[in-house]
């Protein structure tokens, strides 16, 4: 048995077994998956699945390609004084058990490292055997550079592989306390491995806590068979439809690849007709995956062909040999749709003061949302002047009439196919919203109605020296969206002073106020709000007015609901309401008295 961890990826439906230690070279292994594996609904595999493979004898490295450093971003200054620059030569001591050919050098590059890097091979006495300058480096991770010509390594000799670091380096302390490697290649566990020198290019002899500085070598044996790489998987899959227009194109290989051979010239994407798609190409060593990222979004319903060139090479410099190509089709651009309108088509009792809105399932091109593509007219075809706006965050078009709509009138709002998304895809069909306005302006009481009781003193039996005032009001609600535009109250002929009308919610939060101006000596007084307040259907509101000396009343006048259009008083047995001082939220009630305060809504 081989000790390993197992993981599962839901998105790709892939199980992965990762050995704890590198597999032995030139060795046969068998993989087994049992019927204990079940689908998400509990169905087991129909039978055990077994397959076998043999690892290659070499190329061999000291460390697996997925090995990651524990410490990153370490500064080459490292506590040293002076003005710099500060560099290091970092390396590893190793031996071979058989005569092999050293073909390449590797090192792990920190993401913040800068400058040029030279790989070097030394004998144990510090004589330089060969060197090579790294080219086409990646931004970070393992970097590999082939030697101009292979170097023969012999058993029993100690060798040192090194690389310079200019600003940042990586490490894992204690990792070289025991020997590691593959095939005939091993690190030396002498308690004094890895090694470093205080300046780039110097033979390293210092050591600290068997630290691995992530310098590696690649060797081959004379009997080793170099494995030919293959493309093991692609995304999107060949023949796929509905591929994302904003996604990437990927090719995964079965063995580690030479990143220097994977670029925008060897991994390409073309549209039908052979038009090249500008893109950037990257390679992930750990995932053995090349990723092509188009410079701009792909076209909808477009057929594209990806091509991995046969010149791409493995880490061992073995070429694919033949190109791999596959095609896929991107998703069609979704047609914009209206998901909701306010008012809904067929609605009645619609406020003539409210705007008309249409909400969409996707963003639109604002230039197509205009007073020509979103219109309002009477049922007889007379156009209603209005302005139109677009809210990108809510994907909502709003039509605001230039003046309040006529009461009890049929209207039709039209959303035309002239509206389109950013890609130019238009609505498939127009949307018409027919509705009828309410009979408003509406109020609770007929203007001809008069109070039962007048000249009622605000002292009302209360002791003290006064002054005595009341806040008197009525609770009301609306059955459809409406706007409160004004407040009315009946003024007793003996009443004095200034009056303020107030709008409250059910919990006593004041929503609006208005001070009455130009009052008459008695009777109904009406004052418009500076800005109308939108009322929500089903919510309870209170309008009230402060009374200074004398008030009017009709006992039990609010025992049952009264109103017009969408406006109704609340018949809860505790309407109207009053408080003991002007300006206070009124919550007291007595005999369902009508104190002759009312809202005006449209």
Coordinates of C-alpha atoms in Angstrom, one line a residue:
X1 CA 0.0 0.0 0.0
X2 CA 1.1 3.6 -0.8
X3 CA 0.2 6.2 1.9
X4 CA -1.8 8.9 0.2
X5 CA -4.5 11.5 0.7
X6 CA -7.7 11.5 -1.4
X7 CA -9.8 14.5 -2.4
X8 CA -12.9 15.1 -4.6
X9 CA -13.8 18.1 -6.7
X10 CA -17.6 18.6 -7.2
X11 CA -17.2 21.0 -10.1
X12 CA -15.1 18.6 -12.3
X13 CA -16.4 15.4 -10.7
X14 CA -12.8 14.3 -10.2
X15 CA -11.3 12.2 -7.4
X16 CA -7.6 12.8 -6.8
X17 CA -5.2 10.5 -4.9
X18 CA -2.0 12.3 -3.9
X19 CA 0.9 10.0 -2.5
X20 CA 2.4 11.3 0.7
X21 CA 5.9 10.6 -0.7
X22 CA 7.1 10.6 -4.4
X23 CA 6.6 7.3 -6.1
X24 CA 9.7 5.2 -6.8
X25 CA 11.1 5.5 -10.3
X26 CA 10.8 2.5 -12.7
X27 CA 8.2 0.9 -10.6
X28 CA 4.8 -0.5 -11.4
X29 CA 1.7 0.5 -9.4
X30 CA -2.0 -0.5 -9.4
X31 CA -4.8 1.9 -8.6
X32 CA -8.1 0.5 -7.2
X33 CA -11.5 2.3 -6.8
X34 CA -14.1 0.2 -4.9
X35 CA -17.9 0.0 -5.0
X36 CA -18.0 1.9 -1.7
X37 CA -17.8 5.0 -3.9
X38 CA -21.4 6.2 -4.4
X39 CA -23.1 8.9 -6.4
X40 CA -24.8 11.8 -4.7
X41 CA -28.1 9.8 -4.6
X42 CA -26.4 6.8 -3.1
X43 CA -25.9 4.6 -6.2
X44 CA -22.6 2.7 -5.9
X45 CA -20.1 2.0 -8.7
X46 CA -21.2 -1.1 -10.6
X47 CA -17.9 -2.9 -9.9
X48 CA -14.4 -2.2 -8.6
X49 CA -12.2 -0.4 -11.0
X50 CA -8.5 -1.2 -11.3
X51 CA -5.8 0.0 -13.6
X52 CA -2.0 -0.1 -13.6
X53 CA 0.9 2.1 -14.6
X54 CA 4.7 2.2 -14.4
X55 CA 6.8 5.2 -13.4
X56 CA 9.6 6.3 -15.6
X57 CA 13.2 5.5 -14.5
X58 CA 14.2 9.2 -15.0
X59 CA 14.5 12.2 -15.6
X60 CA 14.7 12.5 -11.8
X61 CA 14.7 15.5 -9.4
X62 CA 15.5 16.0 -5.8
X63 CA 12.0 17.4 -5.0
X64 CA 8.6 16.9 -6.3
X65 CA 7.3 19.7 -8.6
X66 CA 4.4 20.4 -6.2
X67 CA 6.7 21.0 -3.2
X68 CA 6.0 24.5 -1.7
X69 CA 8.3 26.5 0.6
X70 CA 7.1 27.2 4.2
X71 CA 8.7 30.7 4.2
X72 CA 8.4 33.2 1.4
X73 CA 9.3 36.8 0.8
X74 CA 12.5 36.6 2.9
X75 CA 14.7 39.7 2.5
X76 CA 18.3 39.2 1.2
X77 CA 19.4 41.9 3.6
X78 CA 18.6 39.5 6.4
X79 CA 19.8 41.8 9.2
X80 CA 23.0 42.7 7.5
X81 CA 24.4 46.3 7.8
X82 CA 25.7 48.6 5.2
X83 CA 24.1 50.2 2.1
X84 CA 23.8 47.0 0.0
X85 CA 23.1 45.6 -2.4
X86 CA 22.6 42.4 -0.5
X87 CA 22.5 39.1 -2.3
X88 CA 22.9 35.4 -1.5
X89 CA 24.1 32.3 -3.3
X90 CA 21.8 29.5 -2.2
X91 CA 22.2 25.8 -2.9
X92 CA 22.0 22.1 -2.1
X93 CA 24.5 19.3 -1.8
X94 CA 23.6 16.0 -3.6
X95 CA 25.0 12.7 -4.9
X96 CA 24.1 10.1 -7.4
X97 CA 24.1 6.3 -7.1
X98 CA 24.7 5.6 -10.8
X99 CA 26.3 7.5 -13.7
X100 CA 23.7 10.0 -14.9
X101 CA 23.5 13.1 -17.1
X102 CA 22.7 16.4 -15.5
X103 CA 20.4 18.1 -18.0
X104 CA 18.9 21.1 -16.2
X105 CA 18.9 23.2 -13.1
X106 CA 15.8 24.5 -11.2
X107 CA 15.0 26.9 -8.4
X108 CA 11.8 28.2 -6.7
X109 CA 11.3 31.9 -7.4
X110 CA 9.6 34.1 -4.8
X111 CA 6.9 36.4 -6.2
X112 CA 8.8 39.5 -5.0
X113 CA 12.2 38.4 -6.4
X114 CA 13.9 40.5 -9.1
X115 CA 16.8 40.5 -11.5
X116 CA 18.7 37.9 -13.5
X117 CA 19.5 34.4 -12.1
X118 CA 22.4 32.2 -12.9
X119 CA 22.4 28.5 -12.0
X120 CA 25.7 26.9 -11.1
X121 CA 27.1 23.4 -10.5
X122 CA 30.2 23.0 -8.3
X123 CA 32.3 20.1 -7.1
X124 CA 32.8 19.6 -3.3
X125 CA 36.0 21.7 -3.4
X126 CA 34.3 24.7 -4.8
X127 CA 35.4 24.3 -8.4
X128 CA 32.7 25.6 -10.9
X129 CA 31.8 22.8 -13.3
X130 CA 29.1 24.6 -15.4
X131 CA 26.7 27.5 -15.2
X132 CA 23.7 28.7 -17.2
X133 CA 21.6 31.9 -17.1
X134 CA 17.8 31.5 -16.7
X135 CA 15.7 32.8 -19.5
X136 CA 11.9 33.3 -19.9
X137 CA 11.3 33.1 -16.2
X138 CA 7.8 33.0 -14.8
X139 CA 6.7 35.5 -12.1
X140 CA 7.0 33.0 -9.3
X141 CA 7.3 29.3 -8.5
X142 CA 9.6 26.6 -9.9
X143 CA 11.9 27.9 -12.8
X144 CA 13.8 25.4 -15.0
X145 CA 16.7 26.1 -17.3
X146 CA 18.3 23.4 -19.6
X147 CA 22.1 23.3 -19.7
X148 CA 23.8 24.1 -23.1
X149 CA 25.2 20.5 -22.9
X150 CA 24.6 17.7 -20.3
X151 CA 27.2 17.1 -17.6
X152 CA 28.1 13.6 -16.6
X153 CA 27.8 12.9 -12.8
X154 CA 29.5 9.9 -11.3
X155 CA 28.6 8.0 -8.1
X156 CA 30.5 8.8 -4.9
X157 CA 31.1 12.4 -5.7
X158 CA 29.5 15.3 -3.8
X159 CA 28.1 18.0 -6.0
X160 CA 26.5 21.4 -5.1
X161 CA 23.8 23.1 -7.2
X162 CA 23.2 26.8 -6.5
X163 CA 21.4 29.9 -7.7
X164 CA 21.8 33.6 -6.8
X165 CA 19.0 35.6 -5.3
X166 CA 18.8 39.3 -5.5
X167 CA 16.1 40.6 -3.2
X168 CA 13.7 37.9 -1.9
X169 CA 14.1 34.2 -1.3
X170 CA 12.2 31.2 0.0
X171 CA 13.0 28.4 2.5
X172 CA 11.8 25.5 4.6
X173 CA 13.8 24.9 7.8
X174 CA 14.8 21.4 8.7
X175 CA 13.7 19.9 5.4
X176 CA 17.2 18.6 4.5
X177 CA 17.8 16.9 7.8
X178 CA 16.9 13.6 6.1
X179 CA 17.8 12.5 2.5
X180 CA 15.3 13.1 -0.2
X181 CA 15.3 12.4 -4.0
X182 CA 14.2 10.1 -6.7
X183 CA 15.9 7.3 -8.7
X184 CA 19.7 7.4 -8.3
X185 CA 19.5 11.1 -7.1
X186 CA 19.6 12.1 -3.4
X187 CA 20.3 15.0 -1.2
X188 CA 23.1 14.6 1.5
X189 CA 21.9 14.3 5.1
X190 CA 25.1 15.3 6.8
X191 CA 23.5 17.9 9.2
X192 CA 25.1 20.7 7.1
X193 CA 22.8 20.9 4.0
X194 CA 21.5 23.3 2.4
X195 CA 24.2 25.8 1.9
X196 CA 24.6 29.5 1.3
X197 CA 27.2 32.2 0.6
X198 CA 26.9 35.9 1.5
X199 CA 27.1 37.1 -2.1
X200 CA 25.9 35.9 -5.5
X201 CA 28.4 33.8 -7.5
X202 CA 30.4 32.7 -4.4
X203 CA 30.8 29.0 -3.6
X204 CA 28.4 28.4 -0.6
X205 CA 29.8 26.8 2.5
X206 CA 27.6 28.2 5.3
X207 CA 24.6 26.2 6.6
X208 CA 21.7 26.8 9.0
X209 CA 19.4 24.2 10.5
X210 CA 19.3 21.9 7.4
X211 CA 17.3 24.5 5.5
X212 CA 16.0 23.7 2.1
X213 CA 16.5 26.8 -0.2
X214 CA 14.6 25.1 -3.0
X215 CA 17.4 24.6 -5.5
X216 CA 17.1 21.4 -7.6
X217 CA 18.6 19.5 -10.5
X218 CA 17.3 17.3 -13.3
X219 CA 19.2 14.2 -14.3
X220 CA 18.6 11.4 -16.8
X221 CA 20.1 7.9 -17.0
X222 CA 21.4 6.2 -20.0
X223 CA 18.7 3.5 -19.7
X224 CA 15.9 6.0 -19.0
X225 CA 13.1 6.3 -21.5
X226 CA 11.9 9.9 -21.8
X227 CA 8.2 10.1 -21.7
X228 CA 6.3 11.9 -24.5
X229 CA 3.8 14.5 -23.1
X230 CA 0.2 14.5 -24.0
X231 CA -2.8 16.8 -23.6
X232 CA -4.8 15.1 -20.9
X233 CA -7.8 17.4 -20.8
X234 CA -9.2 20.6 -22.3
X235 CA -11.7 23.2 -21.3
X236 CA -14.2 24.0 -22.7
X237 CA -14.6 20.4 -23.9
X238 CA -14.4 19.7 -27.6
X239 CA -17.8 20.3 -29.2
X240 CA -19.1 22.1 -26.2
X241 CA -22.0 24.6 -26.7
X242 CA -23.0 27.4 -24.4
X243 CA -19.5 28.1 -23.3
X244 CA -18.9 31.3 -21.3
X245 CA -18.0 34.4 -23.3
X246 CA -15.9 35.7 -20.4
X247 CA -14.2 32.4 -19.4
X248 CA -10.7 31.1 -20.1
X249 CA -9.5 28.3 -22.3
X250 CA -7.3 25.6 -20.7
X251 CA -5.2 22.6 -21.7
X252 CA -3.9 20.2 -19.0
X253 CA -0.9 18.0 -19.6
X254 CA -0.1 14.5 -18.2
X255 CA 3.4 15.4 -17.2
X256 CA 5.2 18.6 -16.1
X257 CA 5.9 21.0 -19.0
X258 CA 8.6 23.5 -19.9
X259 CA 6.9 26.8 -19.3
X260 CA 9.2 28.6 -21.7
X261 CA 7.6 26.7 -24.6
X262 CA 4.1 27.6 -23.7
X263 CA 3.1 31.1 -24.9
X264 CA 0.7 33.0 -27.1
X265 CA 2.4 31.6 -30.2
X266 CA 2.1 28.0 -29.2
X267 CA -1.3 28.1 -27.5
X268 CA -3.8 30.0 -29.7
X269 CA -7.5 30.7 -30.2
X270 CA -9.2 31.6 -33.4
X271 CA -12.7 32.4 -34.4
X272 CA -14.5 30.7 -37.3
X273 CA -12.9 32.1 -40.5
X274 CA -9.4 31.9 -38.9
X275 CA -9.5 35.3 -37.1
X276 CA -7.0 35.2 -34.3
X277 CA -8.2 36.1 -30.8
X278 CA -5.7 38.3 -28.9
X279 CA -4.9 36.6 -25.6
X280 CA -2.4 36.1 -22.8
X281 CA -1.1 32.6 -22.0
X282 CA 0.2 31.4 -18.6
X283 CA 1.3 28.0 -17.3
X284 CA 0.6 26.6 -13.8
X285 CA 3.4 24.1 -12.8
X286 CA 1.4 22.5 -10.0
X287 CA -1.7 21.9 -12.0
X288 CA 0.3 21.2 -15.2
X289 CA -2.2 23.5 -17.0
X290 CA -1.8 26.1 -19.6
X291 CA -4.5 28.9 -19.5
X292 CA -5.4 31.2 -22.4
X293 CA -7.2 34.4 -21.3
X294 CA -8.8 36.4 -24.2
X295 CA -8.0 40.1 -24.1
X296 CA -11.7 40.9 -24.5
X297 CA -15.1 39.1 -24.2
X298 CA -15.8 36.5 -26.8
X299 CA -18.7 37.0 -29.2
X300 CA -22.0 35.3 -28.4
X301 CA -22.9 32.3 -30.6
X302 CA -19.4 32.2 -31.9
X303 CA -17.5 29.1 -32.9
X304 CA -13.9 29.1 -31.7
X305 CA -10.9 26.7 -32.2
X306 CA -8.1 26.3 -29.7
X307 CA -4.8 24.9 -30.7
X308 CA -1.9 23.5 -28.7
X309 CA 1.2 23.4 -31.0
X310 CA 3.2 20.3 -31.3
X311 CA 6.4 22.2 -30.5
X312 CA 5.5 22.6 -26.8
X313 CA 7.9 20.5 -24.7
X314 CA 7.8 18.7 -21.5
X315 CA 10.1 19.6 -18.6
X316 CA 12.4 16.9 -20.0
X317 CA 12.4 18.8 -23.4
X318 CA 10.4 16.1 -25.2
X319 CA 8.0 17.7 -27.7
X320 CA 4.3 16.9 -28.0
X321 CA 5.1 16.1 -31.6
X322 CA 1.6 16.7 -33.0
X323 CA -0.7 19.6 -32.4
X324 CA -4.0 19.2 -30.5
X325 CA -7.0 21.2 -31.6
X326 CA -10.6 21.4 -30.5
X327 CA -13.6 23.6 -31.1
X328 CA -16.5 24.9 -29.0
X329 CA -19.4 27.4 -29.4
X330 CA -20.1 30.2 -27.0
X331 CA -23.5 30.8 -25.5
X332 CA -26.1 32.9 -27.3
X333 CA -26.6 36.4 -25.9
X334 CA -29.7 36.2 -23.6
X335 CA -32.6 38.3 -24.8
X336 CA -33.6 41.1 -22.4
X337 CA -36.9 40.6 -20.6
X338 CA -39.2 42.7 -18.5
X339 CA -39.5 40.9 -15.1
X340 CA -41.9 43.4 -13.4
X341 CA -43.8 46.6 -13.9
X342 CA -45.3 49.1 -11.6
X343 CA -48.2 49.4 -11.9
X344 CA -49.0 45.9 -13.0
X345 CA -50.9 45.5 -16.2
X346 CA -54.6 45.6 -15.5
X347 CA -54.2 47.5 -12.3
X348 CA -56.9 50.0 -11.1
X349 CA -56.8 52.6 -8.4
X350 CA -53.4 53.6 -9.7
X351 CA -52.1 56.9 -8.3
X352 CA -51.8 59.6 -10.9
X353 CA -48.8 61.1 -9.0
X354 CA -46.7 57.9 -9.2
X355 CA -44.0 57.2 -11.9
X356 CA -44.3 54.1 -14.1
X357 CA -41.4 51.6 -13.8
X358 CA -40.2 48.5 -15.8
X359 CA -37.6 46.2 -14.3
X360 CA -35.4 44.0 -16.5
X361 CA -33.5 40.7 -16.0
X362 CA -30.2 42.2 -17.3
X363 CA -28.4 45.5 -17.8
X364 CA -29.5 47.6 -20.8
X365 CA -27.6 50.0 -22.9
X366 CA -28.7 53.3 -21.3
X367 CA -28.7 55.0 -24.8
X368 CA -31.7 52.8 -25.8
X369 CA -33.8 53.7 -22.7
X370 CA -35.5 56.9 -23.9
X371 CA -38.8 58.6 -24.2
X372 CA -39.1 57.0 -27.6
X373 CA -38.7 53.4 -26.3
X374 CA -40.7 53.9 -23.1
X375 CA -43.9 55.8 -23.7
X376 CA -47.2 56.6 -22.0
X377 CA -50.5 57.4 -23.7
X378 CA -54.2 57.5 -22.9
X379 CA -56.4 54.6 -24.1
X380 CA -57.4 56.9 -27.0
X381 CA -53.8 57.2 -28.1
X382 CA -53.0 60.7 -26.8
X383 CA -49.3 60.8 -25.9
X384 CA -48.4 61.9 -22.3
X385 CA -45.3 64.1 -22.0
X386 CA -42.8 62.4 -19.7
X387 CA -39.1 62.0 -18.9
X388 CA -37.4 58.6 -18.8
X389 CA -34.4 57.5 -16.8
X390 CA -32.4 54.3 -16.3
X391 CA -31.1 52.9 -13.0
X392 CA -28.2 50.5 -13.7
X393 CA -28.0 49.1 -10.1
X394 CA -31.6 48.0 -10.1
X395 CA -31.9 47.5 -13.8
X396 CA -35.0 49.6 -13.8
X397 CA -36.4 52.1 -16.3
X398 CA -38.6 54.9 -14.9
X399 CA -41.1 57.0 -16.8
X400 CA -42.1 60.2 -14.9
X401 CA -45.1 62.1 -16.3
X402 CA -44.5 65.9 -16.6
X403 CA -47.8 66.4 -14.7
X404 CA -50.1 64.4 -12.5
X405 CA -52.3 62.0 -14.6
X406 CA -56.0 62.6 -14.9
X407 CA -58.2 60.8 -12.4
X408 CA -60.3 57.8 -13.3
X409 CA -58.6 57.5 -16.7
X410 CA -57.3 54.6 -18.7
X411 CA -53.6 54.7 -19.8
X412 CA -51.2 52.4 -21.6
X413 CA -47.4 52.4 -20.9
X414 CA -45.4 50.8 -23.8
X415 CA -41.9 49.3 -23.6
X416 CA -40.7 48.9 -27.2
X417 CA -38.2 46.5 -28.8
X418 CA -36.0 49.6 -29.3
X419 CA -34.5 48.8 -25.9
X420 CA -31.3 46.6 -26.1
X421 CA -28.5 45.3 -23.9
X422 CA -24.9 46.4 -24.3
X423 CA -24.3 43.8 -27.0
X424 CA -27.2 45.2 -29.1
X425 CA -29.6 42.4 -28.4
X426 CA -33.1 43.9 -28.4
X427 CA -36.2 42.8 -26.5
X428 CA -37.9 40.0 -28.4
X429 CA -41.3 41.7 -28.2
X430 CA -42.9 44.9 -26.9
X431 CA -44.5 45.0 -23.4
X432 CA -47.7 47.0 -22.9
X433 CA -49.0 47.9 -19.4
X434 CA -52.7 49.0 -19.3
X435 CA -53.9 50.6 -16.1
X436 CA -56.6 52.9 -14.7
X437 CA -55.9 55.8 -12.4
X438 CA -57.8 56.3 -9.2
X439 CA -60.5 59.0 -8.8
X440 CA -58.1 61.1 -6.7
X441 CA -57.2 63.7 -5.4
X442 CA -58.9 61.7 -2.6
X443 CA -59.8 62.5 1.0
X444 CA -61.6 60.8 3.8
X445 CA -64.7 63.0 4.2
X446 CA -67.0 64.8 1.8
X447 CA -66.4 68.6 1.7
X448 CA -70.1 69.1 2.5
X449 CA -69.9 67.2 5.8
X450 CA -69.9 69.4 9.0
X451 CA -68.9 68.6 12.6
X452 CA -71.4 67.5 15.2
X453 CA -69.8 69.4 18.0
X454 CA -68.0 72.8 17.8
X455 CA -66.4 75.3 20.2
X456 CA -64.9 72.5 22.3
X457 CA -62.3 74.0 24.7
X458 CA -58.8 72.5 24.6
X459 CA -58.7 72.9 28.4
X460 CA -61.3 70.1 28.4
X461 CA -61.5 69.8 32.2
X462 CA -57.7 69.8 32.7
X463 CA -56.4 71.7 35.7
X464 CA -53.5 74.2 35.9
X465 CA -52.8 77.5 34.3
X466 CA -52.3 76.3 30.7
X467 CA -51.9 76.9 28.0
X468 CA -53.8 73.7 27.0
X469 CA -53.3 72.3 23.5
X470 CA -54.1 69.0 21.7
X471 CA -52.6 67.1 18.8
X472 CA -55.6 65.6 17.0
X473 CA -55.5 63.2 14.1
X474 CA -56.8 60.1 12.3
X475 CA -55.3 56.7 11.4
X476 CA -55.5 55.8 7.7
X477 CA -54.2 53.4 5.1
X478 CA -54.1 53.0 1.3
X479 CA -55.0 50.0 -0.8
X480 CA -52.6 50.8 -3.7
X481 CA -49.4 52.9 -4.0
X482 CA -50.3 56.6 -3.5
X483 CA -48.7 59.9 -2.6
X484 CA -49.8 62.2 0.3
X485 CA -49.9 65.6 -1.2
X486 CA -51.7 67.7 1.5
X487 CA -53.2 67.7 5.0
X488 CA -56.6 69.2 5.8
X489 CA -58.4 70.1 9.1
X490 CA -61.6 71.8 10.1
X491 CA -61.0 75.0 12.0
X492 CA -63.4 76.1 14.7
X493 CA -64.5 79.7 14.3
X494 CA -63.0 80.4 17.8
X495 CA -59.7 78.7 17.2
X496 CA -56.5 80.8 17.3
X497 CA -52.8 80.6 16.5
X498 CA -50.6 78.8 14.0
X499 CA -51.2 75.2 12.9
X500 CA -48.8 72.5 11.9
X501 CA -49.9 69.4 10.1
X502 CA -47.9 66.2 10.6
X503 CA -47.6 62.7 9.1
X504 CA -46.5 59.8 11.3
X505 CA -46.0 56.1 10.8
X506 CA -47.7 53.6 13.1
X507 CA -44.9 53.6 15.6
X508 CA -44.7 57.4 16.0
X509 CA -41.9 58.3 13.6
X510 CA -42.6 61.7 12.1
X511 CA -42.4 61.5 8.3
X512 CA -43.4 65.0 7.2
X513 CA -44.7 68.3 8.4
X514 CA -46.3 71.4 6.9
X515 CA -47.3 74.7 8.4
X516 CA -50.7 76.1 7.3
X517 CA -50.6 79.5 5.6
X518 CA -53.4 81.8 4.5
X519 CA -56.1 80.2 6.7
X520 CA -59.7 81.3 6.7
X521 CA -61.6 82.1 9.9
X522 CA -63.3 78.7 10.0
X523 CA -64.1 75.5 8.1
X524 CA -61.8 73.3 6.0
X525 CA -58.2 74.4 5.8
X526 CA -55.8 72.7 3.3
X527 CA -52.0 72.9 3.1
X528 CA -49.9 71.2 0.5
X529 CA -46.7 69.4 1.5
X530 CA -43.4 70.8 0.1
X531 CA -42.7 67.3 -1.3
X532 CA -45.3 64.5 -1.7
X533 CA -44.7 61.4 0.5
X534 CA -45.1 58.0 -1.1
X535 CA -47.4 55.7 0.9
X536 CA -47.1 52.0 1.0
X537 CA -50.3 49.8 0.7
X538 CA -51.3 48.0 3.9
X539 CA -49.3 50.3 6.2
X540 CA -51.0 52.4 8.9
X541 CA -50.3 56.1 8.9
X542 CA -51.5 59.0 11.1
X543 CA -52.1 62.6 10.1
X544 CA -52.6 65.1 12.8
X545 CA -52.8 68.9 13.5
X546 CA -51.9 70.9 16.7
X547 CA -55.0 72.7 18.1
X548 CA -54.4 75.7 20.3
X549 CA -57.8 76.8 21.8
X550 CA -61.0 75.3 20.3
X551 CA -61.6 72.1 18.3
X552 CA -64.5 70.2 16.7
X553 CA -65.7 66.6 17.0
X554 CA -68.2 64.1 15.7
X555 CA -68.7 61.2 18.2
X556 CA -68.4 57.7 16.7
X557 CA -67.6 59.4 13.3
X558 CA -64.8 56.8 12.7
X559 CA -66.5 53.7 14.1
X560 CA -66.6 52.4 10.5
X561 CA -64.1 52.9 7.7
X562 CA -64.6 55.9 5.4
X563 CA -62.8 57.3 2.4
X564 CA -62.6 57.5 -1.4
X565 CA -60.5 55.7 -4.0
X566 CA -57.6 53.8 -2.4
X567 CA -57.8 55.9 0.8
X568 CA -59.5 54.6 3.9
X569 CA -59.7 55.4 7.6
X570 CA -58.7 52.5 10.0
X571 CA -61.8 51.0 11.8
X572 CA -60.0 49.4 14.7
X573 CA -62.2 50.7 17.5
X574 CA -59.6 53.2 18.5
X575 CA -59.7 55.9 15.8
X576 CA -59.4 59.1 15.9
X577 CA -56.5 59.8 18.0
X578 CA -55.2 62.6 20.2
X579 CA -52.4 63.6 22.6
X580 CA -52.3 66.0 25.5
X581 CA -50.1 68.6 23.8
X582 CA -49.6 69.9 20.3
X583 CA -46.7 68.2 18.5
X584 CA -46.8 65.0 20.4
X585 CA -47.6 61.7 18.6
X586 CA -51.4 61.1 19.2
X587 CA -52.2 57.6 20.6
X588 CA -55.2 58.2 22.9
X589 CA -58.7 57.6 21.5
X590 CA -62.2 58.2 22.8
X591 CA -65.5 57.0 21.4
X592 CA -64.1 56.7 17.8
X593 CA -64.3 60.5 17.6
X594 CA -63.7 62.2 14.3
X595 CA -61.6 65.2 15.0
X596 CA -61.8 66.4 11.4
X597 CA -58.3 65.9 10.3
X598 CA -57.6 64.1 7.0
X599 CA -55.0 63.4 4.4
X600 CA -55.2 64.3 0.7
X601 CA -53.7 61.6 -1.6
X602 CA -53.2 61.2 -5.3

